[in-house]
Short mmCIF file of C-alpha atoms and ligand atoms in Angstrom, two decimals:
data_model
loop_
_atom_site.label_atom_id
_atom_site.label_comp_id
_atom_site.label_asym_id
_atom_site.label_seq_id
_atom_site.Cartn_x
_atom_site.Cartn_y
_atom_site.Cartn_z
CA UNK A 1 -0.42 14.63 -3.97
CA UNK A 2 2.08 17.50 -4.35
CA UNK A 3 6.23 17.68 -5.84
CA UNK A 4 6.99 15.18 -3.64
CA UNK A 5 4.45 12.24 -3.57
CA UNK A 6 5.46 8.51 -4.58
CA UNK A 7 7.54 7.50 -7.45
CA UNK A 8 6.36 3.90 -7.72
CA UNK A 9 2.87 4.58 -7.34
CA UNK A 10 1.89 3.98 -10.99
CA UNK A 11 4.47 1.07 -10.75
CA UNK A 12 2.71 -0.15 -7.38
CA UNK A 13 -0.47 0.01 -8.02
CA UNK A 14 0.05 -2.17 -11.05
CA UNK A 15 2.10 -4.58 -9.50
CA UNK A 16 -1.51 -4.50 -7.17
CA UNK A 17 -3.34 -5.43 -10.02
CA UNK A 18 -0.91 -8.23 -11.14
CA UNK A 19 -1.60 -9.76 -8.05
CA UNK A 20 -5.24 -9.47 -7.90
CA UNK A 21 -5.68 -11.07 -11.50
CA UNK A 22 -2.80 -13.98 -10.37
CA UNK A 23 -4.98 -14.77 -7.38
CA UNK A 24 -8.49 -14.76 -9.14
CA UNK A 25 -7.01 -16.95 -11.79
CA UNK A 26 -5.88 -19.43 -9.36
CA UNK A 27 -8.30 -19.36 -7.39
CA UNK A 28 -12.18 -19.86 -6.76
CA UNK A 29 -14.12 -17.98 -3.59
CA UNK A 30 -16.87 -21.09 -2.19
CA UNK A 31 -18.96 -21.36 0.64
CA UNK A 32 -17.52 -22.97 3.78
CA UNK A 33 -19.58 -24.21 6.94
CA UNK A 34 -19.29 -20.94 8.14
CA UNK A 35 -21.05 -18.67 5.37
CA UNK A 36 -24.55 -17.89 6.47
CA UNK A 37 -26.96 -18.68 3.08
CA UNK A 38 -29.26 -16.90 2.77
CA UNK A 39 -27.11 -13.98 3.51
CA UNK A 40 -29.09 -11.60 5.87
CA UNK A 41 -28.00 -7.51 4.95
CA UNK A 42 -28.35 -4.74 7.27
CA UNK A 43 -31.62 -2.74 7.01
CA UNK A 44 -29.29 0.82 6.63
CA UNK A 45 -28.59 2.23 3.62
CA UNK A 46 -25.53 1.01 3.01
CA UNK A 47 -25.46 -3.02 1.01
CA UNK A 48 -23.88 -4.92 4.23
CA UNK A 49 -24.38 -8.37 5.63
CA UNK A 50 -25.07 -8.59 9.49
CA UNK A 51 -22.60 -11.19 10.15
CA UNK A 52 -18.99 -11.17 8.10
CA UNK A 53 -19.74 -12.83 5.29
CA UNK A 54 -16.89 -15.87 5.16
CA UNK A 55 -16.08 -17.41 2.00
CA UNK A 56 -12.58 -19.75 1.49
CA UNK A 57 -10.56 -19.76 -1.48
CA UNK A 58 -9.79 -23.56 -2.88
CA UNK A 59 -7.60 -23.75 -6.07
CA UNK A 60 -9.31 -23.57 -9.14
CA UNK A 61 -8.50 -26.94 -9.98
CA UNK A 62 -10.40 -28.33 -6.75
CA UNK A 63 -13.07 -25.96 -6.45
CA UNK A 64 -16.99 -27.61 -7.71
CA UNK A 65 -17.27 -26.80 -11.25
CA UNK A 66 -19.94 -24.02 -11.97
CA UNK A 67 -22.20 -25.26 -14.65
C1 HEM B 1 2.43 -0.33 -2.23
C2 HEM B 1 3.58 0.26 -2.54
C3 HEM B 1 4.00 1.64 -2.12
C4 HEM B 1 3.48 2.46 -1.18
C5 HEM B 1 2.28 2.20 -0.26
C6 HEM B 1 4.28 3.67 -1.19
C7 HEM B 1 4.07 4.76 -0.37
C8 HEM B 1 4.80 5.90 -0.38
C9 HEM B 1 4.55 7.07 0.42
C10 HEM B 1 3.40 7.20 1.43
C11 HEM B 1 5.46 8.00 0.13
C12 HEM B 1 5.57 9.41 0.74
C13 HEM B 1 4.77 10.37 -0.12
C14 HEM B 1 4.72 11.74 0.49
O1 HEM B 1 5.57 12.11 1.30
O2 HEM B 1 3.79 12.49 0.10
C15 HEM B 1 6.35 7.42 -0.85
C16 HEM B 1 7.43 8.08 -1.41
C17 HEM B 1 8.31 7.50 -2.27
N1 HEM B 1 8.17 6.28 -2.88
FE1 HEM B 1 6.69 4.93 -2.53
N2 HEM B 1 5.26 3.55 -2.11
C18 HEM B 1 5.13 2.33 -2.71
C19 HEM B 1 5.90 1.82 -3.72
C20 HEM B 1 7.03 2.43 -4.22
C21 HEM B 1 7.87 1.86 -5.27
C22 HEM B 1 7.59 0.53 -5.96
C23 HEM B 1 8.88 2.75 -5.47
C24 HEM B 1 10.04 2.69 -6.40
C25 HEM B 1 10.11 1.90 -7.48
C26 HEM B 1 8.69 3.88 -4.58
C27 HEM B 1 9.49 4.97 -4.49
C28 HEM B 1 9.26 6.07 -3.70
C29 HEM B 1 10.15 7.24 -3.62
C30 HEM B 1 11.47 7.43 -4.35
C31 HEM B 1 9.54 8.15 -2.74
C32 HEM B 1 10.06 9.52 -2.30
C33 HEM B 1 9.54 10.57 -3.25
C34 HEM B 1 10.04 11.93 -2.83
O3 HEM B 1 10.17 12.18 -1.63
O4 HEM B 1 10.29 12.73 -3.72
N3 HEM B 1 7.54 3.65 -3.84
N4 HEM B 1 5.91 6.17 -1.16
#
């Protein structure tokens, strides 16, 4: 905010998004050992598991086809 906030933050937050899109193209989010399934939420308002919810990312190319 204000005359003298970032210049790059258009630029940045871009460059953000590049990386985002280059990481869920390569990549695929699974369930390791760790994941709890069924995933238990907390009874509050807010949509959140109990535990961390732990997922591993395994190169697209590796990762159990979906269909
Ligand atoms: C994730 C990336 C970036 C973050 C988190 C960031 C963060 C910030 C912050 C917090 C300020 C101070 C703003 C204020 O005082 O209100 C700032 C200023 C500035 N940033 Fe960035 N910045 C990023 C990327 C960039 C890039 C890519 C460029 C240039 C291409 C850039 C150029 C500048 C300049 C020139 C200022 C000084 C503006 C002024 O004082 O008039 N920043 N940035």
């Amino acid at each position: 905010m204000g005359p003298r906030n970032c210049i790059g933050m258009r630029f940045a937050l871009q460059a953000i998004k590049l990386v985002i899109v280059e990481i869920l193209q390569s990549f695929s989010f699974v369930t390791c050992k760790e994941t709890e399934v069924p995933l238990e939420l907390l009874d509050k308002v807010a949509i959140a598991p109990k535990k961390p919810n732990k997922l591993k990312l395994v190169p697209r190319s590796e990762a159990p086809s979906q269909d």
